[in-house]
mmCIF file of C-alpha atoms in Angstrom:
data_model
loop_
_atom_site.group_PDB
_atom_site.id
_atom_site.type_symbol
_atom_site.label_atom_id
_atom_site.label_comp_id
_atom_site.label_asym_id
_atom_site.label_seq_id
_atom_site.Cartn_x
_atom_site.Cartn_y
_atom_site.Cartn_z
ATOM 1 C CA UNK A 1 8.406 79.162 6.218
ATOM 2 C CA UNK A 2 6.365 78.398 2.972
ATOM 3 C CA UNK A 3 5.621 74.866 1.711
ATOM 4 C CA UNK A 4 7.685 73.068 -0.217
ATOM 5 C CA UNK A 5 7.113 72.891 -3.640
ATOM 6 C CA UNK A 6 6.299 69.673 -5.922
ATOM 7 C CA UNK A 7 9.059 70.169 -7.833
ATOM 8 C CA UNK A 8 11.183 70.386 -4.810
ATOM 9 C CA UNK A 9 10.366 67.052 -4.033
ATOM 10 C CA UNK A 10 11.462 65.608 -7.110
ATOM 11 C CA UNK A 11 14.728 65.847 -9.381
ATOM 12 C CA UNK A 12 13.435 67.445 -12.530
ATOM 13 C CA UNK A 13 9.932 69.012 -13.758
ATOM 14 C CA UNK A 14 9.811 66.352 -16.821
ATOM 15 C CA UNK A 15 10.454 63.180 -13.942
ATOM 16 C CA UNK A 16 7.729 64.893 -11.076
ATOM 17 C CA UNK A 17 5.137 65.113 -14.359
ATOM 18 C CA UNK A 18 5.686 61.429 -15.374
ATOM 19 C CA UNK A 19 5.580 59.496 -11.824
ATOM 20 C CA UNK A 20 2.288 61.594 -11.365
ATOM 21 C CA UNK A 21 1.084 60.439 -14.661
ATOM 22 C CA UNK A 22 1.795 57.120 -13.094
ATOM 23 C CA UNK A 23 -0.038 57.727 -9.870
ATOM 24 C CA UNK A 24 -2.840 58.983 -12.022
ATOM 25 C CA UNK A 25 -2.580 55.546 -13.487
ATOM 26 C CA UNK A 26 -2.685 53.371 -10.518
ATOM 27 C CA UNK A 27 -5.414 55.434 -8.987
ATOM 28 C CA UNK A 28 -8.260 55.404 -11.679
ATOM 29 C CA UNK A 29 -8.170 51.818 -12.284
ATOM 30 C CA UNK A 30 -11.567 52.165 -13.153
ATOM 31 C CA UNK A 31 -10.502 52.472 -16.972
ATOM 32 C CA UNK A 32 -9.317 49.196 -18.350
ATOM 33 C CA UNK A 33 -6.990 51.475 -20.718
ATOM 34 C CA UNK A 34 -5.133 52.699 -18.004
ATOM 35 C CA UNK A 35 -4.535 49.521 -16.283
ATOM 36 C CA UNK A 36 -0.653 49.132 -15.750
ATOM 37 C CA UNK A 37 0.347 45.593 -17.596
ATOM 38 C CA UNK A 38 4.041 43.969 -16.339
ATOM 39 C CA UNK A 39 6.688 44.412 -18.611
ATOM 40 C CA UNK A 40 8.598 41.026 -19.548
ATOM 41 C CA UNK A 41 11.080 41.863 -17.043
ATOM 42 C CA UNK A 42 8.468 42.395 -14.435
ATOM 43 C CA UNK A 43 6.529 39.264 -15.142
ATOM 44 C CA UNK A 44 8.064 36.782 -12.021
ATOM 45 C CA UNK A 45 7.189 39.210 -9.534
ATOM 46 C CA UNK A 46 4.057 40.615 -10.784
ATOM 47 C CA UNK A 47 2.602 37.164 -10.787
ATOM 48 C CA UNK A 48 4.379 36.161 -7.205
ATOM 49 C CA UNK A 49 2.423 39.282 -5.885
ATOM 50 C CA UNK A 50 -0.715 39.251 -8.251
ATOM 51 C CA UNK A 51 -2.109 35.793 -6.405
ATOM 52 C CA UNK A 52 -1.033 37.442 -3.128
ATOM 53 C CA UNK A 53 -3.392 40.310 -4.184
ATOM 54 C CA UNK A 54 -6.398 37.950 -5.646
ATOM 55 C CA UNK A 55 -6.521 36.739 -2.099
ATOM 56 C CA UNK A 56 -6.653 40.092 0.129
ATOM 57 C CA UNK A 57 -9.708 41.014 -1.152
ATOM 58 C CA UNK A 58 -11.480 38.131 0.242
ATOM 59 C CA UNK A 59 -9.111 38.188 3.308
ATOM 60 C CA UNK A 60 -10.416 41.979 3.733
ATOM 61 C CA UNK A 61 -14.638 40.574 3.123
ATOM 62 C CA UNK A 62 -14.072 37.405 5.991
ATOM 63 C CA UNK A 63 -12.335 40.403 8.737
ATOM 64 C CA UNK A 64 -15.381 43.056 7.484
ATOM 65 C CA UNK A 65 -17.869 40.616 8.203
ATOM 66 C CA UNK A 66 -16.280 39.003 11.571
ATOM 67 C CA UNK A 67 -18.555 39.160 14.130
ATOM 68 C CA UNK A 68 -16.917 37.231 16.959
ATOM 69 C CA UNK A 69 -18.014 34.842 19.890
ATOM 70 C CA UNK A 70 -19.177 37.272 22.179
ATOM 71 C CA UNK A 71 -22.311 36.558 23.405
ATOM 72 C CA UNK A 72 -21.240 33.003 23.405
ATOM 73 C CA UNK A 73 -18.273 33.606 25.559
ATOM 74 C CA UNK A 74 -20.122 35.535 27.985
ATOM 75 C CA UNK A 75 -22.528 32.987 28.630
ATOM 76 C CA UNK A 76 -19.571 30.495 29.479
ATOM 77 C CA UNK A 77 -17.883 32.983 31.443
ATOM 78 C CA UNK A 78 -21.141 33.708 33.943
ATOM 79 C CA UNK A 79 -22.211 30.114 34.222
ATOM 80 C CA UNK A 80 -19.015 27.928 34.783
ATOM 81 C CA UNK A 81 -20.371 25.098 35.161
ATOM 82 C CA UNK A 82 -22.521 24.293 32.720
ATOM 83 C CA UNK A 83 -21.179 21.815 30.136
ATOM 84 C CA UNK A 84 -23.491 22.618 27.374
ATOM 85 C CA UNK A 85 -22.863 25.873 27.110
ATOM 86 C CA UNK A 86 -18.675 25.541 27.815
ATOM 87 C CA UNK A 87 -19.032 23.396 24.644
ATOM 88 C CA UNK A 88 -21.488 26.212 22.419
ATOM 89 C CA UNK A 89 -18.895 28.921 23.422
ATOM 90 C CA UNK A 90 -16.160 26.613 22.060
ATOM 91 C CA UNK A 91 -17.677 25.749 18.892
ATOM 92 C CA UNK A 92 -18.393 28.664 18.350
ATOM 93 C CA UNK A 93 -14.624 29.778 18.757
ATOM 94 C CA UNK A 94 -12.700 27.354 17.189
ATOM 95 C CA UNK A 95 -13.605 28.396 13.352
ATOM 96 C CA UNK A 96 -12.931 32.032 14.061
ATOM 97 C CA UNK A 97 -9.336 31.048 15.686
ATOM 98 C CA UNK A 98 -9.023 29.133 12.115
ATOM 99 C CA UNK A 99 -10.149 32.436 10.527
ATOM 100 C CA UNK A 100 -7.623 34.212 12.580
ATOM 101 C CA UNK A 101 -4.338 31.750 11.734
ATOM 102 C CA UNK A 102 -5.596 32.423 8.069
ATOM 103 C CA UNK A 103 -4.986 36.146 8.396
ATOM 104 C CA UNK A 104 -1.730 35.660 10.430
ATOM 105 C CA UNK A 105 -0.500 33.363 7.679
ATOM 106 C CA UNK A 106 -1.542 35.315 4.941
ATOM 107 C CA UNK A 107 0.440 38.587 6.456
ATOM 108 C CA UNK A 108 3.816 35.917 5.709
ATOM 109 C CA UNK A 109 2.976 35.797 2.215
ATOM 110 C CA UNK A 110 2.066 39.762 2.030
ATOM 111 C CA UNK A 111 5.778 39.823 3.795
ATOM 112 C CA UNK A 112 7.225 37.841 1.358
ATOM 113 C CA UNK A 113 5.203 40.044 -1.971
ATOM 114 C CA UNK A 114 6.457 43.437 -0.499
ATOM 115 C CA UNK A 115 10.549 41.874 0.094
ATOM 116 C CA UNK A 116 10.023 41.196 -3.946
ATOM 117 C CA UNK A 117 8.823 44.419 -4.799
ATOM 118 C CA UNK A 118 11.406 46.461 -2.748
ATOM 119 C CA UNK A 119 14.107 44.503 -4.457
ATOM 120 C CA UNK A 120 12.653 45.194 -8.414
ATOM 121 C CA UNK A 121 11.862 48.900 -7.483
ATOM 122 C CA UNK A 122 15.194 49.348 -5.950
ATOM 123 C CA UNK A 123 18.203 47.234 -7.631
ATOM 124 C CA UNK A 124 21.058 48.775 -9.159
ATOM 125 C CA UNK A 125 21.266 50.172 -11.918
ATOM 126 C CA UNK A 126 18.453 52.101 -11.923
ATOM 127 C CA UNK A 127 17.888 55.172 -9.318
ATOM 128 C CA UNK A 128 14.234 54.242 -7.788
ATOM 129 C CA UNK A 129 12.158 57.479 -9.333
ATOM 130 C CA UNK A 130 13.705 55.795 -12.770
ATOM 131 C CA UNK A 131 12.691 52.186 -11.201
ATOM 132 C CA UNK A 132 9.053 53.894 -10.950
ATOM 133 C CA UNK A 133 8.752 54.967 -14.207
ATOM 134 C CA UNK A 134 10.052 51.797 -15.849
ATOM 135 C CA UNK A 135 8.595 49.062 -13.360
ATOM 136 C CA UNK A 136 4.910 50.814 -13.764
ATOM 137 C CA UNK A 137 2.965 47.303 -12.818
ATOM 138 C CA UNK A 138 4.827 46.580 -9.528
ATOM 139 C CA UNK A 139 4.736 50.287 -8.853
ATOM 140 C CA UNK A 140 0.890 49.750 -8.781
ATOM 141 C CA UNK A 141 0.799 46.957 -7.176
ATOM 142 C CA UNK A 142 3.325 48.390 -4.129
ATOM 143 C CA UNK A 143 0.494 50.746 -3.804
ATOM 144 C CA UNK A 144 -2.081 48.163 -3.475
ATOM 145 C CA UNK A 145 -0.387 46.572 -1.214
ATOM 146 C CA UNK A 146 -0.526 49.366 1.131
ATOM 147 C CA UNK A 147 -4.238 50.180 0.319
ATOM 148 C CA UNK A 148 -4.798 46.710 1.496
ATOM 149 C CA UNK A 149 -2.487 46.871 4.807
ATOM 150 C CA UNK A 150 -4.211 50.115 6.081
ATOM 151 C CA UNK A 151 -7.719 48.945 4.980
ATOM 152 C CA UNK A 152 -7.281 45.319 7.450
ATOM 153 C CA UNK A 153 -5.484 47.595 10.552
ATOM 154 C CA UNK A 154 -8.455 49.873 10.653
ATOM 155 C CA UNK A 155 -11.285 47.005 10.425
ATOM 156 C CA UNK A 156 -8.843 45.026 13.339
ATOM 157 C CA UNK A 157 -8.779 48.271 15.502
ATOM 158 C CA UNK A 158 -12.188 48.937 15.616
ATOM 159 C CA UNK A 159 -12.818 45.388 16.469
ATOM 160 C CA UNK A 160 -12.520 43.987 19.831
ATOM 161 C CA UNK A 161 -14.200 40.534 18.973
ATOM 162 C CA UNK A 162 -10.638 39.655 17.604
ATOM 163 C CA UNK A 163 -8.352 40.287 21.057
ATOM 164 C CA UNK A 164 -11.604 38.970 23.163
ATOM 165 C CA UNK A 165 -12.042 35.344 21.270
ATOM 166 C CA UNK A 166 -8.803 34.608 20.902
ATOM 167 C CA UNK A 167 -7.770 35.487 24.480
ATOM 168 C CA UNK A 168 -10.966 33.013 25.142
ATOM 169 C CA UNK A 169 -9.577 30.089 23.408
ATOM 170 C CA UNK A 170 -5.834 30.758 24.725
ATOM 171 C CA UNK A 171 -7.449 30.485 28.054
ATOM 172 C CA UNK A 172 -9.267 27.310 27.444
ATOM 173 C CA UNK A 173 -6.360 25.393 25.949
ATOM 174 C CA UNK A 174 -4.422 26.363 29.007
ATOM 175 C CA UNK A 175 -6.751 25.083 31.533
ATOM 176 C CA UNK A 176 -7.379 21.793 29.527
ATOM 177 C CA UNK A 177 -3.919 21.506 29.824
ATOM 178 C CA UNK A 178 -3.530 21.610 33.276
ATOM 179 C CA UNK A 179 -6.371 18.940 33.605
ATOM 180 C CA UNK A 180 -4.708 16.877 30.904
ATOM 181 C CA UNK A 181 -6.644 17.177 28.265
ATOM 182 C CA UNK A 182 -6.225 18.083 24.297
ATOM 183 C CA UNK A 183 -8.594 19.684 22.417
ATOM 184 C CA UNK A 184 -8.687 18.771 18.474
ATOM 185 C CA UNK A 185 -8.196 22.384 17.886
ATOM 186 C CA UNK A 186 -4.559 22.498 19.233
ATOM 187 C CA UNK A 187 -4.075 19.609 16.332
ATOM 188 C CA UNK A 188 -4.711 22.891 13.890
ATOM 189 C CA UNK A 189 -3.197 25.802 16.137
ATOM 190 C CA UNK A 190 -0.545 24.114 18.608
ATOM 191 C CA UNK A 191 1.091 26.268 21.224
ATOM 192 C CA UNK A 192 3.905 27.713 19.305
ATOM 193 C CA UNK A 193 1.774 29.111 16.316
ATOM 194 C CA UNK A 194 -0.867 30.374 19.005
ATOM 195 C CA UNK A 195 2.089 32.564 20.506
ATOM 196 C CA UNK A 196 3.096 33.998 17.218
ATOM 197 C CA UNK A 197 -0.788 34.558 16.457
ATOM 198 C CA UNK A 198 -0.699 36.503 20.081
ATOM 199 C CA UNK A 199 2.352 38.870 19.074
ATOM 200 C CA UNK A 200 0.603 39.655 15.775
ATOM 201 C CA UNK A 201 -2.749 40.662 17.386
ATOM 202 C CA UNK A 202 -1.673 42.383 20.171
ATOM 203 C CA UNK A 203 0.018 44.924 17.540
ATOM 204 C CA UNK A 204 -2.348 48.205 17.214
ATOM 205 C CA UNK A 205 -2.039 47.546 13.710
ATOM 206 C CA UNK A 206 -0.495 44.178 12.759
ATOM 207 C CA UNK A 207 -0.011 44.092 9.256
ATOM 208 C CA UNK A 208 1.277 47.453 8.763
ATOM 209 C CA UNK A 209 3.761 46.308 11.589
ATOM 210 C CA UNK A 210 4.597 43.509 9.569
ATOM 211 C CA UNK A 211 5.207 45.509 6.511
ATOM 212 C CA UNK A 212 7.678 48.167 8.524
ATOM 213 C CA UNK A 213 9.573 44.711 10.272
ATOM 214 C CA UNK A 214 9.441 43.243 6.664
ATOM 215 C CA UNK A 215 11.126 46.660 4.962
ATOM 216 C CA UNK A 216 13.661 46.965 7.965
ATOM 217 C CA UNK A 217 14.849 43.980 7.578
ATOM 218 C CA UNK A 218 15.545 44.327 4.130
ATOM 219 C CA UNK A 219 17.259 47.699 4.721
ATOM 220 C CA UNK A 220 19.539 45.830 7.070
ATOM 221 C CA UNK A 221 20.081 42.529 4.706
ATOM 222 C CA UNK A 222 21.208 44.571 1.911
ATOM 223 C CA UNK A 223 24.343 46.265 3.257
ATOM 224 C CA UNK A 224 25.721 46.587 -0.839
ATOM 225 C CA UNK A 225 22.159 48.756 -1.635
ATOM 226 C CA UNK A 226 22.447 52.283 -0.773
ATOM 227 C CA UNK A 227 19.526 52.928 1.907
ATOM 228 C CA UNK A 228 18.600 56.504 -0.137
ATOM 229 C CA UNK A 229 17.615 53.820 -2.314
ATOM 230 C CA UNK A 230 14.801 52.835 -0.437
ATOM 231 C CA UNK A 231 13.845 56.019 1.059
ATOM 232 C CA UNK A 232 13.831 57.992 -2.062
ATOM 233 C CA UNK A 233 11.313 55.233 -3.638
ATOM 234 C CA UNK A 234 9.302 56.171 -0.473
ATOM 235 C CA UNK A 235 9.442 59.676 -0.331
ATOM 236 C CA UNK A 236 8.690 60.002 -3.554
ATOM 237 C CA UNK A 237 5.592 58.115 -3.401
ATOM 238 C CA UNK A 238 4.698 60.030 -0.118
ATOM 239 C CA UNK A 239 5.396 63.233 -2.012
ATOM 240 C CA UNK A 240 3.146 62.228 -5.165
ATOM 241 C CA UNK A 241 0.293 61.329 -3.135
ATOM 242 C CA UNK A 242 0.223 64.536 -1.188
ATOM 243 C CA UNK A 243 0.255 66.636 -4.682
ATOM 244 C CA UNK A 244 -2.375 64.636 -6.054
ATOM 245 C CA UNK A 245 -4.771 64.893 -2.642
ATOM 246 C CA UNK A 246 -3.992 68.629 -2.810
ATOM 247 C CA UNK A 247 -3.658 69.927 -6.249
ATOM 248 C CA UNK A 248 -7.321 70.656 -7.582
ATOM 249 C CA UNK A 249 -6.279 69.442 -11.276
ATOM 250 C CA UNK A 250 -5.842 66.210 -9.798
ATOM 251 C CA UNK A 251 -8.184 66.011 -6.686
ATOM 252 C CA UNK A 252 -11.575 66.878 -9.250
ATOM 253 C CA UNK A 253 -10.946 63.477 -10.544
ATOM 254 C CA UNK A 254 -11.445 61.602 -7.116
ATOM 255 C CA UNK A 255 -14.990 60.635 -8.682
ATOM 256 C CA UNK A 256 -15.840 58.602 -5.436
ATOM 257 C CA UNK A 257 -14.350 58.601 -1.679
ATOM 258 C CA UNK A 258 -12.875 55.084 -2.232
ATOM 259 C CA UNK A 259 -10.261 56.707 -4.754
ATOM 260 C CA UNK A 260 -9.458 59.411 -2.423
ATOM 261 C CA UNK A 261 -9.108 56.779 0.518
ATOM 262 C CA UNK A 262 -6.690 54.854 -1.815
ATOM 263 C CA UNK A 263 -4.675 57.854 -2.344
ATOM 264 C CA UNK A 264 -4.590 58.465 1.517
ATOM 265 C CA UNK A 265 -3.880 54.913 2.188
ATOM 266 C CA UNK A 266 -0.938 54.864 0.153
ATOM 267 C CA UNK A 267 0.240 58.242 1.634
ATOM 268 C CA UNK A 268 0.574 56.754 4.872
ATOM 269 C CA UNK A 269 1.575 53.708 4.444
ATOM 270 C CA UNK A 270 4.680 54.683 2.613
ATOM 271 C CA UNK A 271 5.504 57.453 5.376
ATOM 272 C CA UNK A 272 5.263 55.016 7.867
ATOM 273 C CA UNK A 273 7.300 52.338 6.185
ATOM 274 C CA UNK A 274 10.324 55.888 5.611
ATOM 275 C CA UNK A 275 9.941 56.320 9.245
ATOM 276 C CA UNK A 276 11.065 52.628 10.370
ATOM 277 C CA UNK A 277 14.110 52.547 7.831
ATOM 278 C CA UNK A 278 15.197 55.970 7.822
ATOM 279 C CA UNK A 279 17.352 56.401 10.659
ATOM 280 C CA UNK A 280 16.189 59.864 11.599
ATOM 281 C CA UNK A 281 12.919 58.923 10.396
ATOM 282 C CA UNK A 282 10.378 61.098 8.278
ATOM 283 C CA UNK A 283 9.310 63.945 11.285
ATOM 284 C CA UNK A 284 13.135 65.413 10.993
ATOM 285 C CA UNK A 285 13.572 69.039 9.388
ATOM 286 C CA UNK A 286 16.086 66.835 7.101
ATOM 287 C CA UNK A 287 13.237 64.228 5.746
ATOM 288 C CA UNK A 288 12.587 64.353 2.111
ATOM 289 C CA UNK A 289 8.831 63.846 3.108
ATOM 290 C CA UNK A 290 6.822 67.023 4.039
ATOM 291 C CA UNK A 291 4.583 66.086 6.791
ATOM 292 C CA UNK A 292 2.966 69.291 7.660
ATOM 293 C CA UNK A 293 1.770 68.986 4.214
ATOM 294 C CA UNK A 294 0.462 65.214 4.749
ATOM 295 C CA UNK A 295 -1.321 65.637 7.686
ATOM 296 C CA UNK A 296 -2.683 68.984 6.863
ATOM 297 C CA UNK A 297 -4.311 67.649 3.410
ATOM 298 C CA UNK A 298 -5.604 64.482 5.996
ATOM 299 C CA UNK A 299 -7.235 67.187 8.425
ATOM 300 C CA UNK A 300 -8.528 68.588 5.480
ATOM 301 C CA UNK A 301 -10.838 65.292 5.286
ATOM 302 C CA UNK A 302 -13.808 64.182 6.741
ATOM 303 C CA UNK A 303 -12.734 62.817 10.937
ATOM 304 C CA UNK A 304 -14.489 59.205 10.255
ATOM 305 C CA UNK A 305 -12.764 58.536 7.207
ATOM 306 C CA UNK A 306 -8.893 59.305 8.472
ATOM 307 C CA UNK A 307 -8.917 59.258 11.698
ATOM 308 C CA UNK A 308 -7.558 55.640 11.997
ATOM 309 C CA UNK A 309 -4.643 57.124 9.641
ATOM 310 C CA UNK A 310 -3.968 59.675 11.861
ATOM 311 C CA UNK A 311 -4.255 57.002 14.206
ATOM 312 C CA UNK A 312 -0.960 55.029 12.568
ATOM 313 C CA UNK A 313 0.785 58.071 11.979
ATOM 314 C CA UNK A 314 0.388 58.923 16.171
ATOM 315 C CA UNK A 315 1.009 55.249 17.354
ATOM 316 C CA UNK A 316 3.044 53.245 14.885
ATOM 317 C CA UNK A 317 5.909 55.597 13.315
ATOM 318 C CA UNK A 318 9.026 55.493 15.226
ATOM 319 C CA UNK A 319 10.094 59.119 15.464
ATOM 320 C CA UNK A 320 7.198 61.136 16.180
ATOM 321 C CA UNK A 321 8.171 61.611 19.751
ATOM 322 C CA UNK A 322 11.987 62.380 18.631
ATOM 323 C CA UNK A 323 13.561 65.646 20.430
ATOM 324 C CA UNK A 324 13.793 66.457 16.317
ATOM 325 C CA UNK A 325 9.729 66.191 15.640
ATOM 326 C CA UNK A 326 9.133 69.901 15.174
ATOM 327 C CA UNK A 327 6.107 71.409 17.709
ATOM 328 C CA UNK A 328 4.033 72.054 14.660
ATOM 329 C CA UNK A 329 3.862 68.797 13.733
ATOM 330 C CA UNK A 330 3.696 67.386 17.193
ATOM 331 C CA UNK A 331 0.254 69.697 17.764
ATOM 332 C CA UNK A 332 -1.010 69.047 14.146
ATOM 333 C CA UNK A 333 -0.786 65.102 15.514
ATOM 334 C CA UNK A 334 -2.915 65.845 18.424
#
């Protein structure tokens, strides 16, 4: 069976050539002329979601540069009773657990900038590829949002340091405890915020677990919305990334591997995100997505640069392993 079309992903030739024009837009933001700019309309949100955005990128340059306690911790570990060095390993802790409840805490707000977006890009009256075209800024900003999600789950995956200190400083609270003392630390991270900072690390890939929760939920809040609403906004995203990563007009003006990453980033994050609220999910012969086509064009890629997003799409859709996941795609996964 062939590949579907573009223009079978979309309603009409004259909508598929304007939300890529769009795309185009949000991915060469290089050019200051092509820089989306909210609407009145869009102003609230744009703003609500514009300081959330200031504030990844140095949330993404503290996780890139986290080195952990490691040698610190081991030292503890193999000589238990010495004092001294109980106390370095702890100080040396206690400002990456602060790191760590700044991450957590800032995934709440992300949660809170992506509920705002899917309710602009998807309220009535507009259909959402109409939402797209009109609500350009937020449309942009959507995408950076999942640029940044996928860009902190694969610097958290490939770090251990993370699990390993905080598991350290769990430990030691616990044992003070049982001798009866309180460390000033548990003034800044008491017990209850430690064991929602424990849920959100042990995810694979917490934030883009937050994001699927977060979109979920707002399927499931919004009874009145259609949920084609949502998924359509989704697939068509999906769709328009995969055209742009494969058509050669488009793909020659990737002028550097962070654009092309963006694009990726994007792809999967809005697959992922159809998968959770769809309720066959976006594997099924019936999904408006075409994953053959999305993983193919990923495979097509260097294996350092996407294989932590073939990594999400294996271990944090919902469907994959469905009786309705097609061989092909099972295999092409493997």
């Amino acid at each position: 069976m062939s590949r579907p079309g573009p223009l079978q992903c979309l309603v009409t030739v004259r909508i598929y050539i304007y939300i890529v024009k769009i795309f185009v837009l949000i991915l060469f933001q290089s050019s200051s002329s092509l820089d989306a700019q909210p609407t009145e309309a869009e102003t609230a949100v744009w703003n609500q979601v514009s300081a959330v955005l200031e504030e990844a990128h140095g949330i993404l340059a503290e996780l890139q540069s986290y080195n952990g306690a490691g040698q610190e911790i081991r030292e503890a570990i193999q000589n238990p009773g010495d004092l001294q060095l109980q106390e370095k390993a702890w100080n040396a802790v206690c400002p990456l657990v602060a790191k760590l409840k700044r991450f957590y805490e800032f995934s709440l707000r992300l949660e809170n900038a992506l509920r705002s977006l899917l309710e602009a890009l998807t309220s009535p009256p507009y259909a959402p590829m109409q939402h797209l075209e009109r609500e350009q800024a937020l449309a942009k900003q959507f995408a950076e949002i999942l640029h940044f999600t996928l860009s902190f789950d694969e610097l958290k995956m490939t770090n251990p340091a993370i699990q390993n200190d905080f598991s350290y400083y769990r430990r030691t609270i616990s044992r003070n405890r049982l001798n009866n003392q309180q460390l000033e630390a548990e003034n800044e991270v008491n017990n209850e915020m430690a064991n929602r900072m424990s849920l959100f690390y042990a995810e694979a890939t917490p934030m883009l677990k937050t994001l699927s929760n977060a979109t979920t939920k707002f399927v499931s809040e919004n009874k009145t919305l259609p949920i084609e609403d949502t998924t359509d906004c989704l697939s068509t995203m999906a769709c328009v990334c995969r055209v742009m990563l494969e058509t050669p007009e488009y793909r020659c003006r990737f002028t550097n591997t962070d654009t092309m990453l963006f694009c990726m980033r994007v792809m999967v994050g809005v697959i992922i995100l159809y998968d959770h609220v769809h309720p066959v999910g976006a594997f099924a012969k019936t999904s408006k997505i075409d994953m053959k086509g999305c993983i193919k064009v990923l495979k097509e890629q260097p294996s350092n640069s996407v294989e932590g997003l073939l990594n999400a799409l294996r271990y944090t859709t919902r469907h994959l392993n469905d009786d309705s996941t097609s061989k092909q795609i099972r295999a092409l996964l493997q």
